[in-house]
XYZ file of C-alpha atoms in Angstrom:
728
model
C 0.000 0.000 0.000
C 1.187 3.507 -0.843
C 1.175 5.160 2.610
C 1.932 8.628 1.272
C -0.921 8.472 -1.213
C -3.260 7.172 1.487
C -2.166 10.002 3.739
C -3.169 12.504 1.076
C -6.678 11.098 0.914
C -9.335 13.643 1.941
C -11.367 11.017 3.783
C -8.553 10.435 6.259
C -8.224 14.133 6.994
C -11.957 14.542 7.464
C -12.118 11.659 9.928
C -9.167 13.104 11.812
C -10.839 16.483 12.207
C -14.100 14.841 13.321
C -12.267 12.731 15.881
C -10.528 15.754 17.380
C -13.837 17.609 17.547
C -15.555 14.715 19.304
C -12.743 14.482 21.850
C -12.944 18.206 22.569
C -16.717 18.081 22.935
C -16.520 15.073 25.247
C -13.958 16.848 27.403
C -16.181 19.897 27.636
C -19.263 17.875 28.515
C -17.627 15.434 30.907
C -17.036 16.665 34.517
C -16.774 13.434 36.553
C -20.512 13.042 37.330
C -22.307 9.745 36.690
C -25.935 9.602 35.715
C -28.598 8.031 37.949
C -32.376 7.865 37.926
C -34.376 10.854 39.133
C -36.055 8.740 41.848
C -32.650 7.656 43.156
C -31.567 11.296 43.344
C -34.701 12.217 45.327
C -34.048 9.329 47.722
C -30.474 10.503 48.302
C -31.746 13.997 49.127
C -34.465 12.759 51.447
C -32.061 10.479 53.354
C -29.599 13.330 53.982
C -26.672 11.829 52.057
C -26.171 14.891 49.859
C -23.623 17.517 50.682
C -24.429 20.023 47.907
C -26.902 20.318 45.025
C -26.740 22.367 41.822
C -29.781 22.832 39.625
C -28.720 23.452 36.000
C -30.937 25.002 33.349
C -34.128 23.710 34.957
C -33.427 20.207 33.665
C -30.486 18.737 35.483
C -29.386 18.450 39.089
C -25.886 17.533 40.200
C -25.422 15.951 43.623
C -22.187 15.984 45.635
C -22.485 13.241 48.233
C -21.144 13.598 51.726
C -17.663 12.466 52.547
C -17.470 8.706 52.829
C -20.832 8.239 51.144
C -21.013 6.481 47.736
C -23.800 5.323 45.530
C -23.937 2.063 43.606
C -26.704 0.660 41.431
C -26.683 -2.247 39.042
C -29.692 -0.787 37.265
C -27.931 2.500 36.481
C -24.565 0.871 35.982
C -23.031 3.107 38.671
C -20.371 1.784 41.021
C -19.364 3.689 44.190
C -19.887 7.128 42.735
C -19.430 10.213 44.924
C -20.758 12.627 42.303
C -23.980 11.885 40.423
C -26.516 13.755 38.357
C -30.080 13.221 37.211
C -32.395 14.860 34.711
C -35.889 16.082 35.464
C -38.639 17.639 33.390
C -39.965 21.128 33.888
C -43.213 19.919 35.488
C -41.227 18.146 38.205
C -39.244 21.274 39.067
C -41.526 22.466 41.921
C -41.385 18.993 43.472
C -37.585 19.050 43.421
C -37.485 22.530 44.974
C -39.942 21.500 47.685
C -37.839 18.437 48.457
C -34.701 20.546 48.789
C -36.503 22.987 51.063
C -37.666 20.097 53.258
C -34.280 18.292 53.288
C -31.675 20.992 52.670
C -28.128 19.733 51.930
C -25.419 20.497 54.420
C -23.758 22.972 52.030
C -27.005 24.144 50.534
C -28.116 24.191 46.921
C -27.816 26.670 44.099
C -29.452 27.385 40.747
C -27.213 27.795 37.680
C -27.988 28.806 34.091
C -25.078 27.783 31.750
C -23.814 30.362 29.321
C -22.266 28.982 26.144
C -18.506 29.432 26.094
C -16.821 31.307 23.311
C -14.776 28.237 22.395
C -17.824 26.039 22.079
C -19.655 28.627 20.019
C -16.638 29.073 17.757
C -16.256 25.337 17.366
C -19.886 24.793 16.402
C -19.958 27.640 13.906
C -16.514 27.317 12.329
C -16.018 23.539 12.276
C -18.373 22.841 9.295
C -16.704 25.582 7.259
C -13.269 24.206 8.098
C -14.357 20.747 7.051
C -15.594 22.035 3.680
C -12.347 23.943 3.103
C -10.231 20.889 3.946
C -12.342 18.688 1.695
C -12.033 21.094 -1.241
C -8.282 21.473 -0.677
C -7.592 17.772 -0.753
C -9.890 17.154 -3.703
C -8.058 19.760 -5.745
C -4.769 18.290 -4.674
C -5.800 14.844 -5.853
C -7.065 16.191 -9.176
C -3.823 17.996 -9.850
C -1.591 15.054 -9.037
C -0.768 15.637 -5.412
C -0.792 18.173 -2.637
C 2.265 19.925 -4.015
C 0.298 21.055 -7.086
C -2.799 22.401 -5.381
C -4.310 25.360 -7.224
C -1.623 25.192 -9.916
C -4.107 24.625 -12.716
C -2.368 26.614 -15.368
C 1.075 25.105 -14.933
C 2.407 22.915 -17.705
C 2.519 19.188 -17.024
C 5.158 18.466 -19.669
C 7.976 16.086 -18.761
C 11.488 17.348 -19.304
C 13.880 14.808 -20.761
C 17.198 14.847 -18.910
C 20.587 13.271 -19.511
C 19.853 10.615 -16.897
C 16.920 9.221 -18.873
C 17.373 6.256 -21.250
C 18.834 7.625 -24.456
C 17.353 6.717 -27.823
C 19.240 7.762 -30.946
C 18.666 7.558 -34.670
C 20.630 4.289 -34.648
C 17.706 2.717 -32.800
C 15.238 3.785 -35.500
C 14.877 1.796 -38.717
C 12.460 1.509 -41.592
C 11.736 5.238 -41.980
C 14.853 6.750 -43.517
C 13.061 9.766 -45.004
C 11.624 10.781 -41.632
C 15.020 10.337 -39.966
C 16.619 12.525 -42.646
C 14.108 15.325 -42.089
C 14.476 15.162 -38.318
C 18.265 15.062 -38.634
C 17.989 18.433 -40.325
C 15.924 19.669 -37.366
C 18.719 18.623 -35.044
C 21.200 20.602 -37.141
C 18.883 23.612 -37.006
C 19.045 23.551 -33.233
C 22.760 22.871 -32.945
C 24.013 25.263 -35.660
C 21.370 27.933 -36.316
C 23.914 30.378 -37.713
C 24.653 28.019 -40.599
C 21.085 28.343 -41.848
C 20.534 31.980 -40.927
C 23.551 32.907 -43.043
C 21.714 31.827 -46.196
C 18.373 33.303 -45.130
C 16.795 30.031 -44.038
C 14.297 30.173 -41.201
C 14.106 27.502 -38.604
C 10.861 25.523 -39.042
C 8.363 26.160 -36.306
C 6.593 22.827 -36.348
C 7.023 19.257 -37.561
C 3.997 16.965 -37.872
C 4.534 13.198 -37.828
C 1.498 11.338 -39.143
C 0.878 7.741 -40.040
C -0.777 4.521 -38.888
C -0.363 3.320 -35.308
C 2.807 1.412 -34.560
C 4.992 2.953 -37.259
C 7.361 4.651 -34.785
C 6.260 8.288 -34.478
C 6.877 8.524 -30.734
C 10.144 6.617 -31.114
C 11.313 9.172 -33.671
C 10.570 12.010 -31.262
C 12.526 10.244 -28.504
C 15.399 9.782 -30.934
C 15.411 13.505 -31.656
C 15.558 14.143 -27.909
C 18.511 11.800 -27.598
C 20.352 13.285 -30.578
C 19.724 16.986 -30.149
C 21.190 17.483 -26.692
C 18.713 20.294 -25.963
C 15.829 20.506 -23.478
C 13.031 18.227 -24.647
C 9.523 18.753 -23.295
C 7.133 15.833 -23.821
C 3.396 16.085 -23.215
C 0.227 14.387 -24.404
C -2.485 16.364 -26.145
C -5.022 15.246 -23.560
C -2.974 16.857 -20.759
C -4.023 20.288 -21.996
C -7.729 19.649 -21.661
C -9.285 19.957 -18.196
C -12.786 20.321 -16.876
C -12.192 24.015 -16.198
C -12.397 26.366 -19.171
C -9.151 28.210 -19.745
C -6.867 25.751 -17.975
C -5.605 24.221 -21.236
C -4.797 27.617 -22.735
C -2.912 28.560 -19.579
C -0.893 25.356 -19.736
C -0.001 26.043 -23.365
C 1.273 29.511 -22.411
C 3.280 28.128 -19.509
C 4.772 25.360 -21.650
C 6.010 27.709 -24.327
C 7.298 30.179 -21.750
C 9.444 27.416 -20.266
C 10.632 26.332 -23.714
C 11.531 29.908 -24.723
C 13.386 30.434 -21.463
C 15.508 27.335 -22.161
C 15.871 27.822 -25.934
C 17.006 26.100 -28.056
C 14.422 23.490 -27.096
C 12.014 20.941 -28.529
C 8.385 20.551 -27.533
C 6.792 17.200 -28.383
C 3.003 16.867 -28.294
C 1.833 13.287 -28.731
C -1.697 12.635 -30.054
C -2.237 16.264 -30.969
C -5.637 15.435 -32.444
C -6.980 15.454 -28.865
C -6.604 19.242 -28.831
C -6.158 20.118 -32.509
C -9.439 18.798 -33.942
C -11.321 20.772 -36.539
C -13.087 23.682 -34.842
C -16.838 23.869 -35.156
C -17.155 20.248 -36.230
C -19.018 19.019 -33.183
C -22.764 18.495 -33.154
C -24.326 21.383 -31.299
C -21.158 23.473 -31.283
C -17.567 22.863 -30.319
C -15.985 22.227 -26.948
C -15.073 25.599 -25.507
C -12.161 24.349 -23.484
C -10.600 22.405 -26.371
C -11.108 25.206 -28.873
C -9.628 27.798 -26.527
C -6.610 25.549 -26.057
C -6.233 25.185 -29.826
C -6.520 28.939 -30.318
C -3.792 29.539 -27.760
C -1.584 26.943 -29.442
C -2.036 28.689 -32.792
C -1.149 32.046 -31.260
C 1.959 30.662 -29.575
C 3.191 29.114 -32.811
C 2.628 32.381 -34.622
C 4.486 34.230 -31.901
C 7.808 32.606 -32.620
C 10.315 35.060 -33.923
C 13.237 34.251 -36.205
C 15.712 33.903 -33.390
C 13.504 31.785 -31.107
C 14.959 28.299 -31.419
C 11.883 26.399 -30.274
C 10.535 23.646 -32.500
C 7.205 21.935 -31.960
C 7.035 18.252 -32.947
C 3.577 16.698 -32.984
C 2.357 13.180 -33.739
C -1.077 11.946 -34.748
C -2.769 8.957 -36.337
C -5.516 11.047 -37.962
C -4.251 14.170 -39.736
C -7.512 14.382 -41.676
C -9.422 15.713 -38.654
C -6.887 18.387 -37.678
C -7.859 22.020 -38.025
C -6.661 23.543 -41.341
C -5.245 26.537 -39.478
C -2.921 24.158 -37.650
C -1.615 22.559 -40.832
C -0.785 25.659 -42.828
C 2.837 26.629 -43.534
C 4.188 28.833 -40.802
C 2.853 26.552 -38.105
C 3.653 23.039 -39.209
C 6.190 23.685 -41.928
C 7.190 20.032 -42.129
C 4.632 17.269 -42.469
C 6.347 13.897 -42.484
C 4.510 10.700 -43.319
C 5.645 7.713 -41.251
C 4.282 4.721 -43.139
C 4.683 0.985 -42.833
C 8.226 -0.021 -43.844
C 9.199 -1.852 -47.014
C 11.045 -5.152 -47.047
C 14.474 -3.598 -46.481
C 13.044 -1.454 -43.681
C 11.433 -4.491 -42.082
C 14.758 -6.303 -42.216
C 16.498 -3.438 -40.418
C 13.727 -3.236 -37.827
C 14.050 -6.945 -37.149
C 17.803 -6.510 -36.702
C 17.221 -3.731 -34.171
C 14.722 -5.747 -32.138
C 16.774 -8.931 -32.409
C 19.560 -7.363 -30.329
C 19.801 -9.118 -27.005
C 17.810 -12.152 -28.200
C 19.613 -15.456 -28.790
C 18.874 -16.267 -32.434
C 19.651 -19.644 -33.934
C 22.345 -19.611 -36.656
C 19.818 -20.862 -39.221
C 17.466 -17.894 -38.751
C 17.297 -15.593 -41.771
C 15.770 -12.251 -40.763
C 15.534 -11.215 -44.420
C 13.265 -14.182 -45.063
C 11.173 -13.160 -42.056
C 10.933 -9.650 -43.484
C 9.809 -11.076 -46.821
C 7.065 -13.060 -45.077
C 5.699 -10.046 -43.198
C 4.566 -7.483 -45.804
C 2.541 -4.614 -44.398
C 3.785 -5.169 -40.830
C 4.614 -2.058 -38.835
C 7.534 -1.708 -36.455
C 5.275 -2.572 -33.523
C 4.053 -5.698 -35.316
C 7.611 -6.844 -35.991
C 8.618 -6.210 -32.403
C 5.606 -8.260 -31.349
C 6.646 -11.096 -33.676
C 10.106 -11.350 -32.115
C 8.672 -11.065 -28.628
C 6.148 -13.830 -29.313
C 8.942 -15.975 -30.700
C 10.983 -15.378 -27.548
C 7.988 -16.272 -25.365
C 7.394 -19.473 -27.333
C 11.083 -20.362 -26.998
C 11.011 -19.837 -23.257
C 7.756 -21.798 -22.985
C 9.393 -24.749 -24.746
C 12.507 -24.547 -22.518
C 14.681 -23.818 -25.539
C 17.849 -21.748 -25.581
C 17.691 -20.198 -29.061
C 14.916 -18.692 -31.182
C 14.592 -20.824 -34.316
C 12.595 -20.685 -37.536
C 9.789 -22.790 -36.083
C 9.209 -20.284 -33.288
C 9.299 -17.371 -35.727
C 6.828 -19.074 -38.064
C 4.422 -19.718 -35.202
C 4.879 -16.139 -33.952
C 3.961 -14.711 -37.371
C 0.828 -16.851 -37.473
C -0.110 -15.758 -33.947
C 0.262 -12.082 -34.839
C -1.770 -12.469 -38.044
C -4.541 -14.833 -36.996
C -4.228 -15.361 -33.265
C -3.208 -18.365 -31.172
C -3.935 -21.871 -32.324
C -7.010 -23.500 -30.782
C -5.992 -27.092 -30.119
C -8.985 -27.764 -27.897
C -11.558 -27.133 -30.629
C -12.937 -30.486 -31.746
C -14.336 -30.723 -35.277
C -16.280 -33.536 -36.824
C -14.870 -35.403 -39.804
C -17.454 -33.849 -42.102
C -16.684 -30.296 -40.966
C -12.933 -30.896 -41.332
C -13.525 -32.082 -44.886
C -15.662 -29.024 -45.681
C -12.937 -26.807 -44.266
C -10.295 -28.611 -46.320
C -12.277 -28.200 -49.543
C -12.953 -24.535 -48.748
C -9.312 -23.732 -48.156
C -8.301 -25.899 -51.091
C -10.690 -23.887 -53.296
C -8.972 -20.663 -52.259
C -5.508 -22.088 -52.860
C -6.399 -23.708 -56.201
C -7.987 -20.515 -57.513
C -4.889 -18.523 -56.564
C -2.595 -21.065 -58.220
C -4.598 -21.183 -61.465
C -4.781 -17.423 -61.951
C -2.165 -15.334 -63.726
C -1.959 -12.224 -61.563
C -1.905 -13.537 -58.000
C 0.995 -14.087 -55.654
C 2.125 -17.630 -54.836
C 0.336 -19.572 -52.112
C 2.776 -20.152 -49.272
C 0.666 -21.883 -46.628
C -2.662 -23.669 -46.238
C -3.918 -25.077 -42.953
C -7.129 -26.451 -41.533
C -6.015 -26.044 -37.918
C -8.254 -23.593 -36.060
C -6.501 -20.382 -35.112
C -8.170 -17.425 -33.388
C -11.729 -17.349 -34.645
C -10.829 -19.037 -37.922
C -11.312 -22.712 -38.703
C -8.496 -22.567 -41.225
C -6.748 -20.143 -43.515
C -4.848 -19.746 -46.747
C -1.789 -17.496 -46.828
C -0.636 -15.735 -49.971
C 2.652 -13.862 -49.766
C 4.146 -11.501 -52.340
C 7.675 -11.779 -53.569
C 8.307 -8.032 -53.668
C 6.719 -4.849 -52.424
C 4.402 -3.047 -54.778
C 2.590 0.252 -54.678
C -0.077 -0.030 -57.346
C -2.631 -2.596 -58.387
C -3.900 -3.374 -61.866
C -7.453 -4.217 -62.874
C -6.556 -7.815 -63.633
C -4.996 -8.200 -60.209
C -8.189 -6.975 -58.556
C -10.265 -9.342 -60.693
C -8.002 -12.176 -59.609
C -8.618 -11.150 -56.025
C -12.351 -11.489 -56.636
C -11.942 -14.957 -58.096
C -9.613 -15.986 -55.313
C -12.045 -14.731 -52.643
C -14.904 -16.759 -54.114
C -12.840 -19.921 -54.618
C -13.814 -21.371 -51.251
C -17.529 -20.764 -51.783
C -17.421 -22.304 -55.268
C -15.623 -25.403 -53.947
C -18.417 -25.914 -51.415
C -21.040 -25.555 -54.167
C -19.318 -27.954 -56.575
C -18.429 -30.638 -54.030
C -21.206 -30.602 -51.458
C -23.987 -28.784 -53.334
C -24.776 -27.001 -50.054
C -22.695 -23.898 -49.205
C -21.924 -22.982 -45.592
C -21.775 -19.687 -43.719
C -17.999 -19.762 -43.864
C -17.947 -17.785 -47.107
C -19.801 -14.796 -45.640
C -16.644 -12.796 -45.066
C -15.299 -13.800 -48.495
C -18.438 -12.417 -50.095
C -18.204 -9.233 -48.033
C -14.617 -8.592 -49.092
C -15.302 -9.377 -52.741
C -18.320 -7.086 -52.814
C -16.340 -4.232 -51.268
C -13.545 -4.626 -53.838
C -16.020 -4.759 -56.731
C -17.823 -1.640 -55.510
C -14.556 0.271 -55.263
C -13.691 -0.770 -58.810
C -16.930 0.823 -60.001
C -17.192 3.912 -57.784
C -13.571 4.869 -57.067
C -11.181 3.423 -59.616
C -13.122 4.007 -62.843
C -12.854 0.347 -63.897
C -16.413 0.038 -65.193
C -17.348 0.707 -68.827
C -20.922 1.786 -68.053
C -20.038 4.134 -65.178
C -16.779 5.453 -66.572
C -13.898 7.191 -64.848
C -16.107 9.007 -62.358
C -15.641 9.194 -58.594
C -18.994 8.453 -56.998
C -19.869 8.818 -53.331
C -17.844 10.046 -50.408
C -14.617 8.661 -49.066
C -14.826 5.314 -47.356
C -12.550 6.442 -44.526
C -13.550 7.082 -40.946
C -16.401 9.539 -40.600
C -15.660 12.722 -38.688
C -19.059 13.517 -37.235
C -19.911 17.155 -37.592
C -17.802 17.742 -40.655
C -19.096 14.782 -42.674
C -22.587 14.635 -41.202
C -25.329 15.695 -43.573
C -23.399 15.153 -46.812
C -25.778 13.927 -49.447
C -25.131 11.270 -52.069
C -23.694 12.923 -55.130
C -25.341 10.629 -57.695
C -28.903 9.842 -58.706
C -31.005 6.755 -58.051
C -30.580 5.626 -61.647
C -26.796 5.769 -61.301
C -27.093 3.824 -58.039
C -28.973 1.121 -59.935
C -26.235 1.005 -62.569
C -23.603 0.687 -59.826
C -25.440 -2.240 -58.286
C -25.714 -3.922 -61.677
C -22.020 -3.453 -62.417
C -21.025 -4.807 -59.005
C -23.274 -7.806 -59.544
C -21.744 -8.366 -62.985
C -18.196 -8.339 -61.601
C -19.113 -10.756 -58.820
C -20.948 -13.102 -61.214
C -18.040 -13.126 -63.666
C -15.617 -13.920 -60.828
C -17.976 -16.617 -59.594
C -18.098 -18.188 -63.066
C -14.338 -18.029 -63.459
C -13.786 -19.662 -60.063
C -16.308 -22.386 -60.981
C -14.436 -23.097 -64.219
C -11.109 -23.359 -62.355
C -12.497 -25.720 -59.710
C -14.244 -27.890 -62.312
C -11.225 -28.201 -64.610
C -8.837 -28.979 -61.744
C -11.062 -31.247 -59.650
C -8.409 -33.959 -59.483
C -5.832 -31.523 -58.141
C -8.332 -30.217 -55.591
C -9.042 -33.743 -54.355
C -5.323 -34.475 -54.030
C -4.837 -31.237 -52.091
C -7.698 -32.096 -49.729
C -6.249 -35.546 -49.016
C -2.897 -33.999 -48.139
C -4.602 -31.411 -45.929
C -6.631 -33.989 -44.051
C -3.485 -36.038 -43.467
C -0.932 -33.311 -42.641
C -3.333 -30.466 -41.672
C -0.759 -27.844 -42.755
C 1.052 -27.546 -46.092
C 3.980 -25.221 -46.781
C 5.049 -23.520 -50.009
C 7.200 -26.415 -51.275
C 4.475 -28.992 -50.706
C 1.894 -26.779 -52.391
C 4.156 -26.153 -55.370
C 4.494 -29.893 -55.920
C 0.731 -30.407 -55.755
C -0.039 -27.472 -58.063
C 2.590 -28.359 -60.668
C 0.057 -29.947 -63.109
C -2.580 -27.269 -62.500
C -4.460 -26.055 -65.570
C -4.236 -22.276 -65.758
C -7.304 -20.194 -66.455
C -7.672 -18.470 -69.812
C -6.264 -14.978 -70.249
C -8.893 -12.274 -70.057
C -9.461 -10.137 -73.133
C -8.145 -6.615 -73.144
C -10.536 -4.359 -71.265
C -11.640 -1.221 -73.081
C -13.113 1.707 -71.193
C -15.244 2.463 -74.290
C -15.881 0.846 -77.666
C -14.294 3.675 -79.581
C -11.108 3.610 -77.509
C -9.213 0.893 -79.303
C -5.954 -0.606 -78.149
C -2.840 1.006 -79.545
C -0.401 -1.252 -81.326
C 2.592 0.839 -80.231
C 4.421 -0.904 -77.390
C 5.959 0.907 -74.417
C 9.203 2.756 -75.030
C 12.335 0.736 -74.435
C 15.125 1.928 -72.194
C 18.738 1.714 -73.422
C 19.260 -1.347 -71.204
C 16.207 -3.055 -72.703
C 17.383 -2.232 -76.234
C 20.782 -3.721 -75.485
C 19.148 -6.837 -74.103
C 16.877 -7.202 -77.128
C 19.882 -6.913 -79.451
C 21.716 -9.615 -77.616
C 24.322 -7.301 -76.090
C 23.899 -7.329 -72.379
C 21.651 -10.173 -71.484
C 18.820 -12.344 -72.645
C 16.368 -10.970 -75.106
C 13.194 -9.448 -73.745
C 10.056 -10.554 -75.566
C 8.098 -7.577 -76.885
C 4.798 -7.011 -75.145
C 1.905 -8.339 -77.129
C -1.637 -9.528 -76.659
C -3.751 -9.217 -73.646
C -0.879 -9.777 -71.219
C 0.932 -6.747 -72.558
C -1.953 -4.326 -72.341
C -4.428 -5.897 -70.003
C -2.156 -6.020 -66.987
C 1.184 -4.966 -65.641
C 3.712 -7.297 -64.074
C 2.570 -8.472 -60.688
C 4.942 -7.792 -57.847
C 2.825 -8.187 -54.764
C 1.822 -5.756 -52.072
C -1.268 -5.069 -50.079
C -4.364 -3.989 -51.906
C -4.439 -0.988 -49.631
C -1.471 0.514 -51.395
C -1.046 3.764 -53.271
C -1.975 4.008 -56.928
C -0.116 6.670 -58.832
C -2.499 9.226 -60.192
C -5.403 8.135 -58.016
C -7.504 10.833 -56.379
C -6.011 11.966 -53.145
C -7.712 10.919 -49.966
C -8.813 13.435 -47.390
C -5.637 12.813 -45.430
C -3.300 13.501 -48.298
C -5.374 16.429 -49.571
C -4.737 18.340 -46.379
C -1.095 17.441 -46.143
C 0.210 17.704 -49.693
C -0.312 20.403 -52.322
C -0.561 17.907 -55.184
C -2.404 14.697 -55.931
C 0.571 13.022 -57.492
C 0.586 9.732 -55.640
C -2.246 9.232 -53.243
C -2.931 5.991 -51.440
C -5.943 4.030 -52.513
C -7.966 1.799 -50.310
C -8.335 -1.387 -52.311
C -9.365 -4.040 -49.856
C -6.400 -5.579 -48.034
C -5.463 -9.005 -49.050
C -5.329 -10.091 -45.461
C -8.622 -11.683 -44.633
C -10.156 -13.904 -41.998
C -13.614 -15.299 -42.651
C -15.824 -15.991 -39.652
C -19.153 -17.686 -39.104
C -21.932 -15.396 -40.142
C -19.550 -13.183 -42.054
C -17.885 -11.461 -39.088
C -14.354 -10.378 -39.747
C -11.366 -10.608 -37.488
C -9.075 -7.577 -37.695
C -5.443 -8.289 -38.212
C -2.529 -6.453 -36.737
C -0.723 -6.292 -40.067
C -2.021 -4.911 -43.327
C 0.049 -6.766 -45.872
C -0.793 -9.244 -48.541
C -1.342 -12.211 -46.293
C -4.743 -13.573 -47.128
C -6.434 -15.637 -44.525
C -9.704 -17.270 -45.367
C -11.651 -20.380 -44.707
C -15.029 -21.856 -44.043
C -16.455 -20.579 -40.909
C -13.461 -18.432 -40.342
């Protein structure tokens, strides 16, 4: 138990004050007299045992017994008392007086009317006020983090990084070289400002780090603190907002006053969206306290002069909801995207997190990086930690490939459920479902290779199929998306062909396929009837207040056309998957037998099974309109390609021809949620970049877990791993 914290509790102080008051009152009221019955007091007077009597306030009489005389009574609980008192009512007063006149005490009797003492009056009147003051004092102390901060509402709660704190440098950061380069320049600004002022360069006032969770934004800020060697103030955006209006603005002023006094300095605000949200976007008006805090932050950033070496670094996961006034140049001059790393970045991140962990000599971290596309730095750290936990659980000394493989599966799909018992029929349905997914992927021309198929339950999935890319990619062709549709429906088609009775396991497959088809029609302009028109609002997270009330920007007739086009895409994919399953039924049966026997098949085993697979027919070249014919002019050749085609520098490159040349680009594998060059910029990029040159698109991720009833399990990574299965 924390004794100091318990001692600061207001309840303890209140009880202490009450106890002292009760003791004082008992001391004032207690004078050594013991209470007896009124009849016993009258008997003592009548028998002449009383030495002196005092009548108090016409309700109480105190009796001093004669020397050597005591009174005891088991009824009254009095034992050998020499001083006693008894109460009497007003109507009995004349009787008491008559008794005293008839049997007067040896020292007589007296009447006494008590006057309240000044101390008692003060105690009764002041004690409640004192209790309220003490209660308020301790409550405010608790709310402000302790008694030493009472009434210091407007003081900044930022933590100052010192030299004694654990030091993080740029050497500990990997996978985001561009962000490190920009922040390295910030460090130089602080260390050598004259170098930049000599050429007329102004020190940037603010740097905004934005990107998905787990990509290392806070780690980058800590690295800047470790590299710069200047005072580093760290605070969360929520620390500015209090229940009292004006407290946040006061804390902003105090924070920047401290930073200016210790310039050059860095101020880091984590999760700035807590205080920097779009003003006036709330239903029924904005939050006064938050908006006042934001206004003060804007004023402080504008108040920087040229020679004030204070830089504000902020981090957020949602730059799309930040106030435009906060994002303009002059406030946040640098806006750095911290995205998920590529394969080389993942390899470097794994090397950083592998320090201090005993790795087996056979472990290839590059292969692990290749198997984890779309993973963030936090995901990769979790993979190595899970592998270390599995190694310790198995009483092993070194982390091997088996532990890493299991750790990747645990991060993607959850822990394996060995206690789930499945009937033979359900296991066979699961095997055919997963085999349908794998066979469809193997028979298509624009999908990545299937690396793993299992029917072992994991997480909420009854089984899954994993498809891994060979390289990172940043755009997706129409044929690749169509292959994704066919691949998603492969499991459902296998159930229809084999058992003639589909299960609920394909619900999530259908959901994902429908979402991809709708995006093809409404966002990517891949429908001939609709054309290259963006229809509807962004599919990102809704910011209530700003996005509320936006109407659909297309008519009911266009909505009907969209539904028809989506249905056409799904039906075509369904037919193509049916043709693949029907033509390769023997291969599907062989795959199912292997799955039922071994339960899990790796890439080498799958490649051997799929070697005689019959590929699906190439799709015809898609035309956006009948009059837009395909050009016969091939793409321009680079000098290296010309040399190769002439036989001077390598093997000849076949000239592009047919549908494969114009209907699709080479497939290199990356998540569907990857940027497409030339695509319309999302709301996030629109606010952060002046151009729409390369905006990320939101094609459905290839990672997928199908659940009973169509519920989806979110994955921690967003790469190309596709997980699907019946009842997943």
